[in-house]
Amino acid sequence: MKVDILVVGAGPSGLAAGIASARGGRGTVWVLERNTESGRKFLFSGSGQCNVTHGGQIADFLNHYGNIKKARFVKPALLSFDNNDLIHFFEQHGVPFLKREDGKIFPKSLKSKDLLNILVAELKEQGGILQTETVVKNVAKINTGFLLTTNRGEFCAKKLILATGGQSFPVTGSQGDGFRFAVQLGHQLVEPKPALTPVIVRDYPFADLSGISFWSAKIEIRRHAQCLKVGQGDVLLTHRGLSGPAILDLSRDMKSGDKLLTAFIPPEKFVSDIFTGKKTLKNVLQQLGLAERFGVRILEMLNIAPNQPVAETNRETRKRLELVLTGYSFVIESLGGWSEAMVTSGGVVLEEVNRQTMESRIVPGLYFCGELLDIDGDTGGYNIQFALSSGFMAGNAVQNCL
Ligand SMILES: Cc1cc2nc3c(=O)[nH]c(=O)nc-3n(C[C@H](O)[C@H](O)[C@H](O)COP(=O)(O)OP(=O)(O)OC[C@H]3O[C@@H](n4cnc5c(N)ncnc54)[C@H](O)[C@@H]3O)c2cc1C
């Protein structure tokens, strides 16, 4: 089979790349996908509700990809197809959106499927072919372009866009194949690692309290008694440790053995005024926003009676409580693995890719987009936004040079 443009992977980045490269009908475009349907990971996103992007200025997005080098790389793609363009694209196809208080943007229906259907329909509308159940096994550079070996025979193309995603949640089809293809074609990788992962805690005492969450907890990562990074946001107790946006976002900087100093409540809330009246200590902790079962557990751990009236507590008791609630020390046993990580950090080295076009600087005619690149965003819609922005950028660039 000979075509002009081949896209490998029908996740959000590959579908966007397919749409953009098929627009204008300058060449034949095929998108190859191993699964029976496209966008399996996209369907899982935001627990099936799809937090597709974030509100606010696109300039604010740049702080959500880890460091300045990454921010510099993602900037042209995000500016060329920003969060407003994304919303406009789907709204034009009849999907309204809602913005949550925390800035996260979802389709009003809270169904990722509604957005995926539009991407697939638009690819067809532009004349692109979606070929499912096609597993790309090998990729080689040849004189006329690229030769792909698949379970359905060989495919040749003048231009190739790799959009195979990362390696996390391998059940979705993203199993790291693109990393192997990139290396075969001469590219280097930053070692792929699970990112946006929950944390497994050593000697964890809250397994039975799994499901309890803390609004705006403060987390400090400490390694060898030094503070590495501080973050704030929702934290969730799981049956093995911690999760929730604040933990997931900080996980790219954590490793086994690190301490997580956790303020379950902001220290400024812990003032002596709250220890007045006819309340019990248990009531005070509830008043501070802590779940009753958690408050009772903390008091029991400190050998303090939960029903002790506040009027009978001394300074020392209050100080012990304050220290635990504003600086609880968890030790990381390990980070969640590939099956739990929401994204992959690492991937195709950014210096080897033109950030204005997503074209390889090593192999002309080869393009990358989405999570296959050494880009991973925070929770909040930053990953899908980049997947779509970089996919459209790669597709536009390919189409322009046919
Ligand atoms: C549980 C979960 C929830 C998430 N929630 C959100 C969220 O709410 N918001 C957000 O921004 N991000 C979220 N993410 C991350 C986001 O889904 C990904 O960053 C995004 O899907 C990456 O898009 P992509 O197109 O680069 O890769 P993918 O979506 O991984 O797509 C790659 C495609 O390539 C195909 N493929 C791979 N290898 C081959 C091959 N050899 N041959 C043929 N096909 C191949 C795969 O089957 C797959 O369909 C979530 C991730 C997970 C796991």
XYZ file of C-alpha atoms and ligand atoms in Angstrom:
455
model
C 0.000 0.000 0.000
C 1.478 3.400 -1.023
C 0.163 6.641 0.441
C 1.460 10.174 0.861
C 1.196 10.510 4.634
C 1.061 7.822 7.298
C 0.165 8.609 10.889
C 0.861 5.877 13.454
C -1.527 5.998 16.418
C -5.128 7.232 16.622
C -5.069 8.918 20.002
C -5.842 12.652 20.201
C -2.451 13.648 18.730
C -2.650 11.198 15.808
C -6.261 12.075 14.966
C -5.420 15.800 15.024
C -2.368 15.150 12.830
C -4.510 13.128 10.435
C -7.200 15.828 10.216
C -4.729 18.632 9.575
C -2.681 16.721 7.004
C -5.784 15.592 5.101
C -7.277 19.115 4.921
C -7.175 20.566 1.431
C -6.913 17.096 -0.127
C -3.335 17.498 -1.288
C -2.436 13.875 -0.607
C -3.641 10.537 0.694
C -3.596 10.234 4.495
C -3.908 7.012 6.458
C -3.984 6.748 10.227
C -2.945 3.311 11.501
C -4.205 2.138 14.889
C -3.525 -1.177 16.621
C -6.833 -1.325 18.529
C -10.273 -2.114 17.153
C -11.215 1.519 17.845
C -9.347 4.811 18.169
C -8.562 6.880 21.270
C -8.855 4.252 23.975
C -6.762 6.291 26.433
C -8.666 9.438 25.503
C -11.872 7.613 26.484
C -10.395 6.896 29.938
C -9.319 10.494 30.443
C -10.741 12.422 33.364
C -12.453 9.217 34.519
C -14.300 9.061 31.199
C -15.414 12.683 31.479
C -12.374 14.119 29.631
C -10.705 17.106 31.184
C -9.716 18.251 27.715
C -8.003 21.550 28.565
C -7.773 24.326 31.160
C -9.166 27.839 31.367
C -7.090 31.026 31.541
C -4.340 32.489 29.408
C -2.309 30.079 27.309
C 0.828 31.762 28.748
C -0.107 30.268 32.137
C -0.002 26.795 30.587
C 3.749 27.082 30.155
C 4.330 26.573 33.906
C 2.665 23.162 33.756
C 5.170 21.067 31.816
C 7.930 20.702 34.411
C 10.651 23.212 33.496
C 11.633 26.158 31.312
C 13.143 24.002 28.564
C 9.861 22.145 28.144
C 7.888 25.406 28.297
C 9.998 26.787 25.435
C 9.330 23.683 23.363
C 5.550 23.535 23.843
C 4.978 27.274 23.345
C 4.697 27.463 19.503
C 2.329 24.481 19.359
C 0.136 25.817 22.174
C 0.022 29.275 20.598
C -0.863 27.879 17.173
C -3.829 25.923 18.604
C -4.639 27.240 22.063
C -7.342 26.389 24.602
C -9.821 28.762 22.920
C -9.135 27.209 19.507
C -9.703 23.793 21.041
C -13.056 24.821 22.518
C -14.045 26.545 19.280
C -13.129 23.449 17.239
C -15.444 21.189 19.230
C -18.193 23.816 19.718
C -18.394 24.231 15.944
C -19.293 20.553 15.880
C -22.029 21.034 18.443
C -20.309 20.199 21.746
C -20.762 22.737 24.565
C -18.244 22.910 27.422
C -18.255 23.596 31.123
C -15.472 25.138 33.195
C -15.144 23.979 36.771
C -14.189 26.306 39.616
C -10.649 24.909 39.538
C -10.305 25.925 35.858
C -10.605 22.424 34.389
C -12.639 22.264 31.180
C -14.893 19.321 30.282
C -17.544 18.666 27.628
C -20.916 19.530 29.198
C -22.081 15.956 28.616
C -19.060 14.750 30.692
C -18.453 12.109 28.035
C -15.053 11.776 26.346
C -16.795 9.751 23.661
C -18.557 12.904 22.392
C -15.197 14.545 21.651
C -13.623 11.406 20.222
C -16.552 10.936 17.816
C -15.951 14.423 16.470
C -12.234 13.842 15.889
C -12.943 10.593 14.040
C -15.788 12.103 11.968
C -13.645 15.114 11.063
C -10.793 12.875 9.929
C -13.202 11.090 7.573
C -14.763 14.386 6.475
C -11.332 15.622 5.396
C -10.733 12.447 3.417
C -8.372 10.701 5.845
C -8.581 6.922 6.260
C -8.628 5.379 9.732
C -7.237 1.848 9.545
C -7.796 0.041 12.852
C -6.491 -3.380 13.941
C -3.216 -2.510 12.275
C -0.158 -3.000 14.439
C 2.964 -1.272 13.164
C 5.869 -3.565 13.934
C 8.824 -1.873 12.247
C 9.637 1.418 10.627
C 12.486 2.020 8.154
C 13.709 4.993 6.138
C 13.868 4.293 2.385
C 14.742 6.494 -0.627
C 11.148 7.466 -1.342
C 10.201 8.032 2.308
C 9.308 5.387 4.878
C 8.481 1.683 4.857
C 6.263 0.328 7.641
C 5.834 -3.356 8.380
C 2.490 -4.241 9.952
C 0.311 -7.288 10.653
C -1.579 -6.300 7.476
C 1.438 -6.110 5.210
C 3.704 -3.237 4.188
C 2.844 0.446 3.906
C 4.990 3.084 2.137
C 4.653 6.822 2.628
C 6.495 10.002 1.666
C 5.945 11.459 5.141
C 5.532 9.768 8.494
C 3.962 11.153 11.683
C 4.602 9.100 14.816
C 1.808 9.629 17.357
C 2.075 6.417 19.348
C 1.821 8.013 22.797
C 3.838 6.964 25.813
C 4.018 3.756 27.786
C 1.610 4.236 30.688
C -1.727 2.375 30.911
C -0.460 -0.156 28.318
C -3.921 -1.775 28.127
C -4.952 1.238 26.048
C -2.492 0.283 23.284
C 0.226 2.791 24.168
C 3.033 0.375 24.897
C 6.118 2.412 24.052
C 6.445 1.144 20.446
C 7.082 4.673 19.199
C 10.159 4.943 21.409
C 11.620 1.905 19.637
C 10.729 3.333 16.191
C 12.317 6.688 17.043
C 15.543 4.979 18.121
C 15.524 2.785 14.976
C 15.345 5.971 12.925
C 18.326 7.518 14.728
C 16.730 9.495 17.565
C 17.758 9.567 21.215
C 15.405 9.192 24.156
C 15.190 10.671 27.606
C 14.534 7.483 29.581
C 10.728 6.963 29.706
C 9.367 6.763 33.269
C 5.876 6.559 34.768
C 4.594 10.061 35.690
C 1.491 11.489 37.347
C 1.595 8.488 39.622
C 0.183 7.832 43.067
C 2.653 7.159 45.866
C 3.052 4.015 47.940
C 3.958 4.916 51.533
C 6.218 2.928 53.890
C 4.439 1.653 57.059
C 1.271 3.390 55.943
C -1.220 3.745 58.803
C -4.303 4.977 56.911
C -5.167 2.014 54.631
C -8.641 1.671 56.164
C -9.296 5.395 55.622
C -8.837 5.110 51.857
C -11.091 7.569 49.999
C -10.728 10.433 52.492
C -9.389 13.584 50.851
C -7.909 16.898 51.976
C -8.714 20.085 50.196
C -5.667 22.257 49.557
C -3.131 20.263 51.518
C 0.473 21.453 51.377
C 3.178 18.939 50.435
C 6.907 19.433 50.779
C 9.271 16.885 49.185
C 12.340 16.398 51.414
C 15.463 14.521 50.381
C 18.487 14.299 52.716
C 16.797 16.898 54.972
C 16.578 19.394 52.095
C 13.369 20.766 50.646
C 13.217 19.830 46.929
C 9.823 21.154 45.954
C 6.577 22.366 47.497
C 3.077 21.957 46.110
C -0.477 22.548 47.207
C -3.771 20.989 46.176
C -6.127 18.111 46.788
C -4.636 14.993 48.362
C -6.394 11.647 48.561
C -5.696 8.762 50.975
C -5.579 5.450 49.082
C -5.296 1.950 50.503
C -1.502 1.979 49.919
C -0.568 5.637 50.186
C -1.373 8.997 48.619
C -2.893 10.244 45.402
C -4.882 13.276 44.194
C -3.793 16.163 41.953
C -1.171 17.612 44.350
C 0.591 14.244 44.666
C 0.286 13.339 40.962
C 1.719 16.675 39.816
C 4.661 16.507 42.243
C 5.366 12.826 41.476
C 7.770 13.669 38.621
C 10.166 15.045 41.300
C 9.793 12.221 43.856
C 11.697 9.015 44.399
C 11.771 6.133 46.867
C 13.063 7.191 50.287
C 11.936 10.821 49.967
C 9.896 12.261 52.824
C 6.613 14.019 52.124
C 5.968 16.608 54.821
C 2.234 17.089 54.691
C 0.091 19.865 56.112
C -3.434 18.411 56.081
C -4.716 21.844 57.050
C -3.054 25.221 56.440
C -0.939 26.128 59.524
C -2.596 29.571 59.705
C -5.931 27.879 60.463
C -4.470 26.250 63.533
C -4.968 29.163 65.956
C -5.725 29.069 69.674
C -9.189 30.689 69.134
C -10.562 27.415 67.812
C -9.905 25.701 71.142
C -12.681 27.613 72.890
C -16.289 26.856 73.805
C -17.938 23.608 74.729
C -16.538 21.517 71.889
C -14.594 18.289 72.029
C -11.234 17.895 70.286
C -12.910 15.678 67.703
C -15.325 18.566 66.909
C -12.451 21.018 66.527
C -10.744 18.848 63.936
C -14.016 18.558 62.009
C -14.381 22.319 62.194
C -10.921 22.550 60.612
C -12.262 20.617 57.625
C -10.946 17.155 58.485
C -13.108 14.058 58.005
C -14.329 12.769 61.377
C -12.743 9.320 60.967
C -9.378 10.874 60.119
C -9.514 13.310 63.044
C -10.324 10.502 65.470
C -7.465 8.379 64.082
C -4.951 11.195 64.523
C -6.090 11.778 68.114
C -5.861 8.057 68.862
C -2.365 7.904 67.352
C -1.342 10.654 69.780
C -3.052 8.912 72.695
C -5.461 11.816 73.100
C -9.107 11.051 73.895
C -11.261 12.237 70.915
C -14.082 13.331 73.224
C -11.829 15.370 75.489
C -13.426 18.841 75.948
C -11.248 21.582 74.488
C -11.438 23.458 77.770
C -9.469 20.609 79.348
C -6.625 20.492 76.796
C -3.269 21.951 77.688
C -0.744 23.749 75.473
C 1.411 20.683 75.053
C -1.499 18.616 73.680
C -2.406 21.347 71.208
C 1.223 21.665 70.109
C 1.473 17.903 69.464
C -1.717 18.044 67.413
C -0.503 21.027 65.439
C 2.829 19.365 64.631
C 1.137 16.251 63.290
C -1.588 18.014 61.307
C 0.677 20.595 59.695
C 3.813 18.493 59.220
C 2.984 14.786 59.021
C 5.941 12.898 57.612
C 5.261 10.111 55.078
C 8.212 8.141 53.656
C 7.864 7.024 50.028
C 8.240 3.280 49.550
C 7.809 3.535 45.781
C 5.922 5.343 43.053
C 3.066 3.724 41.146
C 4.176 1.791 38.048
C 3.185 1.862 34.378
C -0.284 0.459 35.012
C -1.152 3.338 37.375
C 0.717 6.266 35.809
C -1.452 8.651 33.841
C 1.393 9.760 31.595
C 4.982 9.004 30.635
C 7.793 11.399 31.390
C 10.781 11.193 29.057
C 10.582 10.312 25.367
C 12.013 11.672 22.128
C 14.746 14.225 22.935
C 13.379 17.714 22.277
C 16.588 19.163 20.840
C 16.203 16.738 17.920
C 12.746 18.029 16.954
C 11.834 21.374 15.367
C 9.347 22.966 17.790
C 7.838 25.119 15.005
C 6.838 22.102 12.879
C 7.377 18.937 15.005
C 9.660 17.651 12.220
C 12.693 15.581 13.123
C 16.008 17.441 12.809
C 17.635 14.095 12.058
C 15.310 12.461 9.512
C 13.573 14.855 7.079
C 9.932 13.921 6.491
C 9.544 12.343 9.950
C 7.321 14.090 12.504
C 6.461 13.468 16.175
C 3.530 14.618 18.285
C 1.862 14.051 21.649
C 3.145 12.060 24.570
C 5.832 10.280 22.540
C 7.883 13.462 22.913
C 9.740 14.264 26.133
C 6.753 16.315 27.352
C 4.463 15.543 30.271
C 2.026 18.031 31.722
C 0.369 18.427 35.103
C -3.138 17.193 35.762
C -5.773 19.689 34.631
C -6.082 19.159 30.859
C -2.501 20.068 29.942
C -1.677 16.706 28.351
C -4.613 16.481 25.965
C -4.189 20.142 25.028
C -0.561 19.453 24.073
C -1.489 16.247 22.234
C -4.021 18.139 20.083
C -1.868 21.260 19.605
C 1.226 19.291 18.577
C -0.857 16.954 16.382
C -2.414 19.843 14.471
C 1.009 21.494 14.167
C 2.627 18.344 12.719
C -0.302 17.776 10.327
C -0.254 21.371 9.056
C 3.505 21.254 8.536
C 3.364 17.976 6.597
C 0.538 19.177 4.402
C 2.458 22.346 3.561
C 5.411 20.445 2.175
C 3.616 17.914 -0.007
C -6.487 7.158 33.263
C -6.005 8.368 32.513
C -6.683 9.568 32.645
C -6.215 10.693 31.970
N -6.921 11.853 32.091
C -6.501 12.957 31.440
C -7.252 14.161 31.492
O -8.352 14.205 32.065
N -6.740 15.257 30.863
C -5.549 15.226 30.173
O -5.135 16.256 29.642
N -4.853 14.079 30.077
C -5.300 12.951 30.668
N -4.594 11.787 30.535
C -3.413 11.771 29.649
C -3.845 11.792 28.163
O -4.883 10.845 27.975
C -2.650 11.471 27.251
O -1.606 12.370 27.528
C -3.055 11.572 25.787
O -4.016 10.600 25.462
C -1.837 11.389 24.888
O -2.286 11.428 23.566
P -1.405 10.769 22.402
O -2.219 10.877 21.167
O -0.042 11.339 22.389
O -1.225 9.230 22.809
P -2.321 8.107 23.133
O -3.596 8.680 23.554
O -1.612 7.196 24.054
O -2.546 7.397 21.727
C -1.553 6.628 21.074
C -2.252 5.631 20.147
O -1.240 4.950 19.376
C -1.605 3.588 19.240
N -0.399 2.802 18.982
C 0.694 2.691 19.782
N 1.608 1.894 19.215
C 1.087 1.479 18.037
C 1.558 0.624 16.989
N 2.743 0.012 17.063
N 0.774 0.418 15.921
C -0.448 1.027 15.824
N -0.945 1.826 16.787
C -0.186 2.067 17.871
C -2.236 3.251 20.590
O -3.059 2.113 20.522
C -3.000 4.539 20.910
O -4.344 4.485 20.456
C -5.034 10.631 31.170
C -4.378 9.424 31.035
C -4.843 8.292 31.693
C -4.115 6.991 31.510
